[in-house]
Amino acid sequence: AFGPSAQAMGLQEGYSQEQWGPWKSHTLLLHQSISELGWQEQAQTLLEVFKEHARENDLYLSREEFLGLMQKYPCCKASHHAVFFDLFDRNQDGKLSENDFMGGMLAVSPFTPHKLETPSGQLRMQFIFLYYDANRNGRLEVDEVARMIEHIQQLRGQPHSDPLVDATALVSLYSGPFGFAAFHDAAQKRMLNGTSPLLRTQQDMIEAIRQRQQGGRAEVPPALHARQDDAPGAQ
């Protein structure tokens, strides 16, 4: 049996339910998350900013337009702007729809709860999976899991054990590829602990927008620039 269409979610077609697991439509999760978090006003604010910058085609943000938006409302390190565009562009067509933009910004906000059983937590987990699945083959290789574990250790200020050893041990617990089903299961059972700080902007985009609109200059807090690793994450 095969899961829902992969193409619209930024992955290739043909993944089995065993590998796909609890993956859901990003658009569905976005709408459920807006309801769950009472995020209607924030969504409207993002929509207005989207339309302000979508000049070439009012239905989409190009890479250049997105980078301009992020520069005007800086909520993270400048070197992460292109990283977020590539991540939000799940079908890799070089442009972001309103849902791509809003779903991505909701998922990476430092204010979004990280509860796996909720729509917003599920949305975050799917984006985290996509971020570490660097080659977009629908599964995490051992070195990709190791990179995630290394980032978790850095964000939590833990003594650094060997991430590759830990990743190899974790992946070996699952038969077949370490797809989203295995990733979600490992996090749910706390075999992979500490995913909450991963993939977050330093400041909430909504805050950066409001700060700018009130006449102040939105600035990324200096703590982000002091970080040693270059992965988006919370302090």
PDB file of N, CA and C in Angstrom, residues 186-223:
ATOM      1  N   ALA A 186      10.863   7.151  16.759  1.00  0.00           N
ATOM      2  CA  ALA A 186      12.024   7.318  17.649  1.00  0.00           C
ATOM      3  C   ALA A 186      11.863   8.547  18.536  1.00  0.00           C
ATOM      4  N   ALA A 187      11.304   9.629  17.984  1.00  0.00           N
ATOM      5  CA  ALA A 187      11.085  10.844  18.771  1.00  0.00           C
ATOM      6  C   ALA A 187       9.959  10.643  19.785  1.00  0.00           C
ATOM      7  N   GLN A 188       8.914   9.962  19.349  1.00  0.00           N
ATOM      8  CA  GLN A 188       7.761   9.714  20.222  1.00  0.00           C
ATOM      9  C   GLN A 188       8.151   8.853  21.425  1.00  0.00           C
ATOM     10  N   LYS A 189       9.024   7.870  21.175  1.00  0.00           N
ATOM     11  CA  LYS A 189       9.463   6.972  22.243  1.00  0.00           C
ATOM     12  C   LYS A 189      10.681   7.508  22.988  1.00  0.00           C
ATOM     13  N   ARG A 190      11.092   8.716  22.643  1.00  0.00           N
ATOM     14  CA  ARG A 190      12.223   9.398  23.272  1.00  0.00           C
ATOM     15  C   ARG A 190      13.550   8.661  23.108  1.00  0.00           C
ATOM     16  N   MET A 191      13.617   7.827  22.087  1.00  0.00           N
ATOM     17  CA  MET A 191      14.914   7.253  21.729  1.00  0.00           C
ATOM     18  C   MET A 191      15.748   8.320  21.024  1.00  0.00           C
ATOM     19  N   LEU A 192      15.049   9.238  20.377  1.00  0.00           N
ATOM     20  CA  LEU A 192      15.665  10.432  19.798  1.00  0.00           C
ATOM     21  C   LEU A 192      15.065  11.603  20.563  1.00  0.00           C
ATOM     22  N   ASN A 193      15.803  12.084  21.535  1.00  0.00           N
ATOM     23  CA  ASN A 193      15.269  13.078  22.457  1.00  0.00           C
ATOM     24  C   ASN A 193      15.877  14.449  22.164  1.00  0.00           C
ATOM     25  N   GLY A 194      15.075  15.498  22.320  1.00  0.00           N
ATOM     26  CA  GLY A 194      15.611  16.842  22.186  1.00  0.00           C
ATOM     27  C   GLY A 194      15.380  17.491  20.842  1.00  0.00           C
ATOM     28  N   THR A 195      14.331  17.069  20.116  1.00  0.00           N
ATOM     29  CA  THR A 195      14.071  17.659  18.795  1.00  0.00           C
ATOM     30  C   THR A 195      13.393  19.027  18.885  1.00  0.00           C
ATOM     31  N   SER A 196      12.894  19.399  20.056  1.00  0.00           N
ATOM     32  CA  SER A 196      12.136  20.646  20.186  1.00  0.00           C
ATOM     33  C   SER A 196      12.903  21.913  19.773  1.00  0.00           C
ATOM     34  N   PRO A 197      14.190  22.059  20.135  1.00  0.00           N
ATOM     35  CA  PRO A 197      14.889  23.303  19.756  1.00  0.00           C
ATOM     36  C   PRO A 197      15.327  23.355  18.299  1.00  0.00           C
ATOM     37  N   LEU A 198      15.240  22.239  17.586  1.00  0.00           N
ATOM     38  CA  LEU A 198      15.720  22.204  16.205  1.00  0.00           C
ATOM     39  C   LEU A 198      14.869  23.091  15.291  1.00  0.00           C
ATOM     40  N   LEU A 199      15.516  23.657  14.298  1.00  0.00           N
ATOM     41  CA  LEU A 199      14.841  24.338  13.194  1.00  0.00           C
ATOM     42  C   LEU A 199      13.881  25.428  13.672  1.00  0.00           C
ATOM     43  N   ARG A 200      14.433  26.398  14.368  1.00  0.00           N
ATOM     44  CA  ARG A 200      13.634  27.539  14.811  1.00  0.00           C
ATOM     45  C   ARG A 200      14.376  28.832  14.488  1.00  0.00           C
ATOM     46  N   THR A 201      13.606  29.861  14.120  1.00  0.00           N
ATOM     47  CA  THR A 201      14.194  31.177  13.943  1.00  0.00           C
ATOM     48  C   THR A 201      14.498  31.765  15.318  1.00  0.00           C
ATOM     49  N   GLN A 202      15.446  32.701  15.355  1.00  0.00           N
ATOM     50  CA  GLN A 202      15.807  33.309  16.634  1.00  0.00           C
ATOM     51  C   GLN A 202      14.684  34.180  17.180  1.00  0.00           C
ATOM     52  N   GLN A 203      14.010  34.893  16.263  1.00  0.00           N
ATOM     53  CA  GLN A 203      12.879  35.742  16.630  1.00  0.00           C
ATOM     54  C   GLN A 203      11.662  35.292  15.832  1.00  0.00           C
ATOM     55  N   ASP A 204      10.488  35.448  16.399  1.00  0.00           N
ATOM     56  CA  ASP A 204       9.261  35.125  15.678  1.00  0.00           C
ATOM     57  C   ASP A 204       9.066  36.124  14.536  1.00  0.00           C
ATOM     58  N   MET A 205       8.746  35.641  13.356  1.00  0.00           N
ATOM     59  CA  MET A 205       8.549  36.512  12.197  1.00  0.00           C
ATOM     60  C   MET A 205       7.478  37.565  12.467  1.00  0.00           C
ATOM     61  N   ILE A 206       6.406  37.178  13.135  1.00  0.00           N
ATOM     62  CA  ILE A 206       5.325  38.125  13.435  1.00  0.00           C
ATOM     63  C   ILE A 206       5.852  39.275  14.291  1.00  0.00           C
ATOM     64  N   GLU A 207       6.704  38.959  15.261  1.00  0.00           N
ATOM     65  CA  GLU A 207       7.309  39.990  16.107  1.00  0.00           C
ATOM     66  C   GLU A 207       8.163  40.931  15.276  1.00  0.00           C
ATOM     67  N   ALA A 208       8.955  40.356  14.358  1.00  0.00           N
ATOM     68  CA  ALA A 208       9.829  41.170  13.514  1.00  0.00           C
ATOM     69  C   ALA A 208       8.997  42.114  12.634  1.00  0.00           C
ATOM     70  N   ILE A 209       7.868  41.616  12.124  1.00  0.00           N
ATOM     71  CA  ILE A 209       6.990  42.438  11.284  1.00  0.00           C
ATOM     72  C   ILE A 209       6.391  43.579  12.107  1.00  0.00           C
ATOM     73  N   ARG A 210       5.873  43.252  13.280  1.00  0.00           N
ATOM     74  CA  ARG A 210       5.228  44.273  14.121  1.00  0.00           C
ATOM     75  C   ARG A 210       6.229  45.319  14.583  1.00  0.00           C
ATOM     76  N   GLN A 211       7.429  44.877  14.887  1.00  0.00           N
ATOM     77  CA  GLN A 211       8.479  45.790  15.315  1.00  0.00           C
ATOM     78  C   GLN A 211       8.795  46.788  14.205  1.00  0.00           C
ATOM     79  N   ARG A 212       8.879  46.290  12.992  1.00  0.00           N
ATOM     80  CA  ARG A 212       9.164  47.149  11.842  1.00  0.00           C
ATOM     81  C   ARG A 212       8.003  48.098  11.579  1.00  0.00           C
ATOM     82  N   GLN A 213       6.782  47.591  11.677  1.00  0.00           N
ATOM     83  CA  GLN A 213       5.604  48.405  11.384  1.00  0.00           C
ATOM     84  C   GLN A 213       5.392  49.506  12.426  1.00  0.00           C
ATOM     85  N   GLN A 214       5.891  49.273  13.637  1.00  0.00           N
ATOM     86  CA  GLN A 214       5.763  50.266  14.708  1.00  0.00           C
ATOM     87  C   GLN A 214       6.887  51.302  14.661  1.00  0.00           C
ATOM     88  N   GLY A 215       7.697  51.214  13.620  1.00  0.00           N
ATOM     89  CA  GLY A 215       8.725  52.241  13.447  1.00  0.00           C
ATOM     90  C   GLY A 215      10.090  51.863  13.931  1.00  0.00           C
ATOM     91  N   GLY A 216      10.184  50.693  14.573  1.00  0.00           N
ATOM     92  CA  GLY A 216      11.498  50.235  15.025  1.00  0.00           C
ATOM     93  C   GLY A 216      12.177  49.446  13.930  1.00  0.00           C
ATOM     94  N   ARG A 217      13.446  49.216  14.116  1.00  0.00           N
ATOM     95  CA  ARG A 217      14.175  48.407  13.145  1.00  0.00           C
ATOM     96  C   ARG A 217      14.314  46.998  13.700  1.00  0.00           C
ATOM     97  N   ALA A 218      13.749  46.038  12.985  1.00  0.00           N
ATOM     98  CA  ALA A 218      13.828  44.652  13.446  1.00  0.00           C
ATOM     99  C   ALA A 218      15.276  44.177  13.337  1.00  0.00           C
ATOM    100  N   GLU A 219      15.783  43.647  14.416  1.00  0.00           N
ATOM    101  CA  GLU A 219      17.158  43.140  14.419  1.00  0.00           C
ATOM    102  C   GLU A 219      17.182  41.755  15.046  1.00  0.00           C
ATOM    103  N   VAL A 220      18.053  40.918  14.516  1.00  0.00           N
ATOM    104  CA  VAL A 220      18.221  39.594  15.088  1.00  0.00           C
ATOM    105  C   VAL A 220      19.017  39.735  16.377  1.00  0.00           C
ATOM    106  N   PRO A 221      18.556  39.158  17.501  1.00  0.00           N
ATOM    107  CA  PRO A 221      19.318  39.243  18.738  1.00  0.00           C
ATOM    108  C   PRO A 221      20.746  38.742  18.549  1.00  0.00           C
ATOM    109  N   PRO A 222      21.720  39.387  19.208  1.00  0.00           N
ATOM    110  CA  PRO A 222      23.125  39.041  18.982  1.00  0.00           C
ATOM    111  C   PRO A 222      23.485  37.616  19.358  1.00  0.00           C
ATOM    112  N   ALA A 223      22.672  36.973  20.200  1.00  0.00           N
ATOM    113  CA  ALA A 223      22.995  35.598  20.627  1.00  0.00           C
ATOM    114  C   ALA A 223      23.130  34.655  19.441  1.00  0.00           C
TER     115      ALA A 223
END
